[in-house]
Amino acid sequence: MKQNDFAESMLKGRMAETLFEGLMKDSGNKVYRFGYEAITQNLVQLGESFDKYGEVSEKIRAIPDFIVIDKKGKPQFVEVKFRWEPNEPLYDQSVGILNRVAKYWNAPVVFMNCWEQPFFRVSVPPYFDKNKRLIYKPITSISEWSIEQKIYNKYENLIHKYLTPTLVPPKK
């Protein structure tokens, strides 16, 4: 992957996380950033005493991005992923990550895309059907998160305004 593609993918991933976080908070849920990136700095301090190839390390790399606490106080781990299109094929690396998230955390994964509505979709373990295709449904179907349509539409409009135009190739 070229450096520019990597930077753009990272940016889109952070935007997806930020939009998810806002959607959850505006819906009355409490949201805490969790995830690998949030704890990596502390692990670096352990230096060589930390086995970066062991089972604990594998679990840490699979830590979901957020803890969402719904209005009833029930916590749930949630992973968030950006995809250009909802049906684009997954790379083997992405399948491996999702398998680890399911194995260690049993967390739902929210996929945000900017190609086809609904832009926010959620998958719960098992994430794949027998043909290894993602199984997902609209995020609004998760009743515990109490996402009102008006609030959801606000976030769909943000995606349409800021991310969908990136799909249009520049004029030459």
PDB file of C-alpha atoms in Angstrom:
ATOM      1  CA  MET A   1       0.000   0.000   0.000  1.00  0.00           C
ATOM      2  CA  LYS A   2       1.374   3.388  -0.976  1.00  0.00           C
ATOM      3  CA  GLN A   3       1.972   5.903   1.823  1.00  0.00           C
ATOM      4  CA  ASN A   4      -0.763   8.212   0.503  1.00  0.00           C
ATOM      5  CA  ASP A   5      -3.282   5.331   0.399  1.00  0.00           C
ATOM      6  CA  PHE A   6      -2.276   4.330   3.933  1.00  0.00           C
ATOM      7  CA  ALA A   7      -2.733   7.893   5.202  1.00  0.00           C
ATOM      8  CA  GLU A   8      -6.129   8.173   3.528  1.00  0.00           C
ATOM      9  CA  SER A   9      -7.254   4.833   4.954  1.00  0.00           C
ATOM     10  CA  MET A  10      -6.162   5.878   8.442  1.00  0.00           C
ATOM     11  CA  LEU A  11      -8.021   9.173   8.083  1.00  0.00           C
ATOM     12  CA  LYS A  12     -11.224   7.455   6.940  1.00  0.00           C
ATOM     13  CA  GLY A  13     -10.943   4.965   9.795  1.00  0.00           C
ATOM     14  CA  ARG A  14     -10.629   7.759  12.364  1.00  0.00           C
ATOM     15  CA  MET A  15     -13.551   9.580  10.779  1.00  0.00           C
ATOM     16  CA  ALA A  16     -15.660   6.415  11.008  1.00  0.00           C
ATOM     17  CA  GLU A  17     -14.767   6.051  14.691  1.00  0.00           C
ATOM     18  CA  THR A  18     -15.557   9.710  15.403  1.00  0.00           C
ATOM     19  CA  LEU A  19     -18.909   9.554  13.603  1.00  0.00           C
ATOM     20  CA  PHE A  20     -19.848   6.337  15.431  1.00  0.00           C
ATOM     21  CA  GLU A  21     -18.881   7.888  18.765  1.00  0.00           C
ATOM     22  CA  GLY A  22     -21.008  10.971  18.061  1.00  0.00           C
ATOM     23  CA  LEU A  23     -23.980   8.881  16.943  1.00  0.00           C
ATOM     24  CA  MET A  24     -23.837   6.814  20.122  1.00  0.00           C
ATOM     25  CA  LYS A  25     -23.483   9.835  22.418  1.00  0.00           C
ATOM     26  CA  ASP A  26     -26.267  11.775  20.683  1.00  0.00           C
ATOM     27  CA  SER A  27     -28.459   8.681  21.149  1.00  0.00           C
ATOM     28  CA  GLY A  28     -27.941   8.846  24.914  1.00  0.00           C
ATOM     29  CA  ASN A  29     -25.283   6.144  25.297  1.00  0.00           C
ATOM     30  CA  LYS A  30     -21.999   6.560  27.132  1.00  0.00           C
ATOM     31  CA  VAL A  31     -18.987   5.875  24.941  1.00  0.00           C
ATOM     32  CA  TYR A  32     -15.404   5.245  25.993  1.00  0.00           C
ATOM     33  CA  ARG A  33     -12.498   4.862  23.619  1.00  0.00           C
ATOM     34  CA  PHE A  34     -10.781   1.589  24.284  1.00  0.00           C
ATOM     35  CA  GLY A  35      -8.831  -0.159  21.570  1.00  0.00           C
ATOM     36  CA  TYR A  36      -5.284  -1.092  20.787  1.00  0.00           C
ATOM     37  CA  GLU A  37      -4.231   2.454  19.942  1.00  0.00           C
ATOM     38  CA  ALA A  38      -5.440   3.701  23.315  1.00  0.00           C
ATOM     39  CA  ILE A  39      -3.126   1.399  25.297  1.00  0.00           C
ATOM     40  CA  THR A  40      -0.138   0.959  22.988  1.00  0.00           C
ATOM     41  CA  GLN A  41       1.822   3.792  24.595  1.00  0.00           C
ATOM     42  CA  ASN A  42       1.705   2.063  27.967  1.00  0.00           C
ATOM     43  CA  LEU A  43       2.861  -1.243  26.489  1.00  0.00           C
ATOM     44  CA  VAL A  44       5.870   0.340  24.790  1.00  0.00           C
ATOM     45  CA  GLN A  45       7.182   1.195  28.251  1.00  0.00           C
ATOM     46  CA  LEU A  46       7.398  -2.515  29.078  1.00  0.00           C
ATOM     47  CA  GLY A  47      10.096  -2.893  26.440  1.00  0.00           C
ATOM     48  CA  GLU A  48      11.508  -6.344  25.881  1.00  0.00           C
ATOM     49  CA  SER A  49       9.661  -7.866  28.833  1.00  0.00           C
ATOM     50  CA  PHE A  50       6.464  -7.816  26.777  1.00  0.00           C
ATOM     51  CA  ASP A  51       6.090 -10.751  24.373  1.00  0.00           C
ATOM     52  CA  LYS A  52       4.624  -9.077  21.292  1.00  0.00           C
ATOM     53  CA  TYR A  53       3.960 -12.449  19.630  1.00  0.00           C
ATOM     54  CA  GLY A  54       2.268 -14.237  22.534  1.00  0.00           C
ATOM     55  CA  GLU A  55      -1.399 -14.872  23.232  1.00  0.00           C
ATOM     56  CA  VAL A  56      -1.748 -11.785  25.427  1.00  0.00           C
ATOM     57  CA  SER A  57      -0.329  -9.647  22.637  1.00  0.00           C
ATOM     58  CA  GLU A  58      -2.726 -11.217  20.146  1.00  0.00           C
ATOM     59  CA  LYS A  59      -5.648 -10.401  22.445  1.00  0.00           C
ATOM     60  CA  ILE A  60      -4.425  -6.835  22.847  1.00  0.00           C
ATOM     61  CA  ARG A  61      -4.187  -6.316  19.072  1.00  0.00           C
ATOM     62  CA  ALA A  62      -7.817  -7.458  18.828  1.00  0.00           C
ATOM     63  CA  ILE A  63      -9.145  -5.080  21.502  1.00  0.00           C
ATOM     64  CA  PRO A  64     -12.300  -3.378  20.185  1.00  0.00           C
ATOM     65  CA  ASP A  65     -12.278   0.381  19.645  1.00  0.00           C
ATOM     66  CA  PHE A  66     -15.000   1.315  22.134  1.00  0.00           C
ATOM     67  CA  ILE A  67     -16.995   0.375  25.171  1.00  0.00           C
ATOM     68  CA  VAL A  68     -20.590   1.524  24.748  1.00  0.00           C
ATOM     69  CA  ILE A  69     -22.805   1.679  27.817  1.00  0.00           C
ATOM     70  CA  ASP A  70     -26.460   1.837  26.869  1.00  0.00           C
ATOM     71  CA  LYS A  71     -29.154   3.770  28.752  1.00  0.00           C
ATOM     72  CA  LYS A  72     -29.802   0.772  31.013  1.00  0.00           C
ATOM     73  CA  GLY A  73     -26.133   0.636  32.044  1.00  0.00           C
ATOM     74  CA  LYS A  74     -25.210  -2.469  30.042  1.00  0.00           C
ATOM     75  CA  PRO A  75     -21.645  -2.277  28.658  1.00  0.00           C
ATOM     76  CA  GLN A  76     -20.687  -3.697  25.289  1.00  0.00           C
ATOM     77  CA  PHE A  77     -17.398  -3.758  23.399  1.00  0.00           C
ATOM     78  CA  VAL A  78     -17.674  -2.437  19.820  1.00  0.00           C
ATOM     79  CA  GLU A  79     -15.201  -2.489  16.934  1.00  0.00           C
ATOM     80  CA  VAL A  80     -15.588   0.110  14.151  1.00  0.00           C
ATOM     81  CA  LYS A  81     -14.349  -0.329  10.581  1.00  0.00           C
ATOM     82  CA  PHE A  82     -14.504   1.866   7.487  1.00  0.00           C
ATOM     83  CA  ARG A  83     -15.192   0.281   4.110  1.00  0.00           C
ATOM     84  CA  TRP A  84     -15.560   2.110   0.816  1.00  0.00           C
ATOM     85  CA  GLU A  85     -18.440  -0.137  -0.227  1.00  0.00           C
ATOM     86  CA  PRO A  86     -20.452  -2.500   1.948  1.00  0.00           C
ATOM     87  CA  ASN A  87     -19.868  -5.500  -0.311  1.00  0.00           C
ATOM     88  CA  GLU A  88     -16.204  -5.015  -1.189  1.00  0.00           C
ATOM     89  CA  PRO A  89     -14.135  -8.158  -0.580  1.00  0.00           C
ATOM     90  CA  LEU A  90     -12.260  -8.375   2.700  1.00  0.00           C
ATOM     91  CA  TYR A  91      -8.501  -8.817   2.732  1.00  0.00           C
ATOM     92  CA  ASP A  92      -7.213 -11.931   4.510  1.00  0.00           C
ATOM     93  CA  GLN A  93      -5.695  -9.653   7.165  1.00  0.00           C
ATOM     94  CA  SER A  94      -9.115  -8.100   7.859  1.00  0.00           C
ATOM     95  CA  VAL A  95     -10.731 -11.537   8.142  1.00  0.00           C
ATOM     96  CA  GLY A  96      -8.030 -12.498  10.649  1.00  0.00           C
ATOM     97  CA  ILE A  97      -8.663  -9.371  12.705  1.00  0.00           C
ATOM     98  CA  LEU A  98     -12.404 -10.001  12.748  1.00  0.00           C
ATOM     99  CA  ASN A  99     -11.862 -13.622  13.761  1.00  0.00           C
ATOM    100  CA  ARG A 100      -9.687 -12.485  16.693  1.00  0.00           C
ATOM    101  CA  VAL A 101     -12.250  -9.858  17.743  1.00  0.00           C
ATOM    102  CA  ALA A 102     -14.932 -12.573  17.763  1.00  0.00           C
ATOM    103  CA  LYS A 103     -12.738 -15.108  19.555  1.00  0.00           C
ATOM    104  CA  TYR A 104     -11.459 -12.877  22.341  1.00  0.00           C
ATOM    105  CA  TRP A 105     -14.151 -10.221  22.710  1.00  0.00           C
ATOM    106  CA  ASN A 106     -17.361 -11.456  21.028  1.00  0.00           C
ATOM    107  CA  ALA A 107     -17.930  -7.836  20.012  1.00  0.00           C
ATOM    108  CA  PRO A 108     -20.239  -6.435  17.372  1.00  0.00           C
ATOM    109  CA  VAL A 109     -18.471  -4.700  14.506  1.00  0.00           C
ATOM    110  CA  VAL A 110     -19.901  -1.515  13.047  1.00  0.00           C
ATOM    111  CA  PHE A 111     -19.022  -1.046   9.390  1.00  0.00           C
ATOM    112  CA  MET A 112     -19.333   2.449   8.025  1.00  0.00           C
ATOM    113  CA  ASN A 113     -19.306   2.955   4.265  1.00  0.00           C
ATOM    114  CA  CYS A 114     -19.869   5.961   2.046  1.00  0.00           C
ATOM    115  CA  TRP A 115     -21.198   4.164  -1.039  1.00  0.00           C
ATOM    116  CA  GLU A 116     -24.610   2.777  -0.182  1.00  0.00           C
ATOM    117  CA  GLN A 117     -27.176   3.470   2.498  1.00  0.00           C
ATOM    118  CA  PRO A 118     -27.514   2.527   5.241  1.00  0.00           C
ATOM    119  CA  PHE A 119     -24.019   3.891   5.778  1.00  0.00           C
ATOM    120  CA  PHE A 120     -23.797   2.351   9.277  1.00  0.00           C
ATOM    121  CA  ARG A 121     -24.203  -1.420   9.446  1.00  0.00           C
ATOM    122  CA  VAL A 122     -23.468  -3.812  12.257  1.00  0.00           C
ATOM    123  CA  SER A 123     -22.322  -7.407  12.294  1.00  0.00           C
ATOM    124  CA  VAL A 124     -22.417  -9.681  15.329  1.00  0.00           C
ATOM    125  CA  PRO A 125     -20.501 -12.947  15.731  1.00  0.00           C
ATOM    126  CA  PRO A 126     -20.479 -15.068  13.701  1.00  0.00           C
ATOM    127  CA  TYR A 127     -19.663 -12.308  11.220  1.00  0.00           C
ATOM    128  CA  PHE A 128     -19.656 -14.505   8.113  1.00  0.00           C
ATOM    129  CA  ASP A 129     -22.107 -16.777   6.337  1.00  0.00           C
ATOM    130  CA  LYS A 130     -21.101 -20.187   4.960  1.00  0.00           C
ATOM    131  CA  ASN A 131     -19.774 -18.481   1.794  1.00  0.00           C
ATOM    132  CA  LYS A 132     -17.517 -16.214   3.912  1.00  0.00           C
ATOM    133  CA  ARG A 133     -19.581 -13.106   3.147  1.00  0.00           C
ATOM    134  CA  LEU A 134     -20.227 -10.582   5.894  1.00  0.00           C
ATOM    135  CA  ILE A 135     -23.600 -10.754   7.582  1.00  0.00           C
ATOM    136  CA  TYR A 136     -24.811  -7.362   8.733  1.00  0.00           C
ATOM    137  CA  LYS A 137     -27.885  -5.304   9.385  1.00  0.00           C
ATOM    138  CA  PRO A 138     -28.618  -1.592   9.853  1.00  0.00           C
ATOM    139  CA  ILE A 139     -27.182  -0.185  13.071  1.00  0.00           C
ATOM    140  CA  THR A 140     -30.625   1.123  14.001  1.00  0.00           C
ATOM    141  CA  SER A 141     -31.727  -2.488  14.497  1.00  0.00           C
ATOM    142  CA  ILE A 142     -29.701  -2.667  17.729  1.00  0.00           C
ATOM    143  CA  SER A 143     -32.528  -1.663  20.070  1.00  0.00           C
ATOM    144  CA  GLU A 144     -30.265  -1.347  23.147  1.00  0.00           C
ATOM    145  CA  TRP A 145     -28.541   1.651  21.546  1.00  0.00           C
ATOM    146  CA  SER A 146     -31.837   3.561  21.144  1.00  0.00           C
ATOM    147  CA  ILE A 147     -30.862   5.308  17.912  1.00  0.00           C
ATOM    148  CA  GLU A 148     -33.684   7.589  16.823  1.00  0.00           C
ATOM    149  CA  GLN A 149     -34.164   8.039  13.082  1.00  0.00           C
ATOM    150  CA  LYS A 150     -33.726  11.833  13.294  1.00  0.00           C
ATOM    151  CA  ILE A 151     -30.326  11.439  14.974  1.00  0.00           C
ATOM    152  CA  TYR A 152     -29.322   8.677  12.590  1.00  0.00           C
ATOM    153  CA  ASN A 153     -30.220  10.835   9.580  1.00  0.00           C
ATOM    154  CA  LYS A 154     -27.958  13.603  10.909  1.00  0.00           C
ATOM    155  CA  TYR A 155     -24.960  11.239  10.774  1.00  0.00           C
ATOM    156  CA  GLU A 156     -25.897   9.786   7.395  1.00  0.00           C
ATOM    157  CA  ASN A 157     -25.982  13.373   6.097  1.00  0.00           C
ATOM    158  CA  LEU A 158     -22.479  14.010   7.479  1.00  0.00           C
ATOM    159  CA  ILE A 159     -21.172  10.944   5.664  1.00  0.00           C
ATOM    160  CA  HIS A 160     -22.889  12.018   2.464  1.00  0.00           C
ATOM    161  CA  LYS A 161     -21.499  15.549   2.791  1.00  0.00           C
ATOM    162  CA  TYR A 162     -17.889  14.768   3.728  1.00  0.00           C
ATOM    163  CA  LEU A 163     -17.081  11.224   2.614  1.00  0.00           C
ATOM    164  CA  THR A 164     -19.215  10.364  -0.399  1.00  0.00           C
ATOM    165  CA  PRO A 165     -17.579  13.109  -2.541  1.00  0.00           C
ATOM    166  CA  THR A 166     -14.225  11.336  -2.087  1.00  0.00           C
ATOM    167  CA  LEU A 167     -15.537   8.568  -4.345  1.00  0.00           C
ATOM    168  CA  VAL A 168     -15.709  10.920  -7.326  1.00  0.00           C
ATOM    169  CA  PRO A 169     -12.436  10.952  -9.268  1.00  0.00           C
ATOM    170  CA  PRO A 170     -10.794  14.383  -9.658  1.00  0.00           C
ATOM    171  CA  LYS A 171     -11.197  16.231 -12.941  1.00  0.00           C
ATOM    172  CA  LYS A 172      -8.218  16.135 -15.262  1.00  0.00           C
TER     173      LYS A 172
END
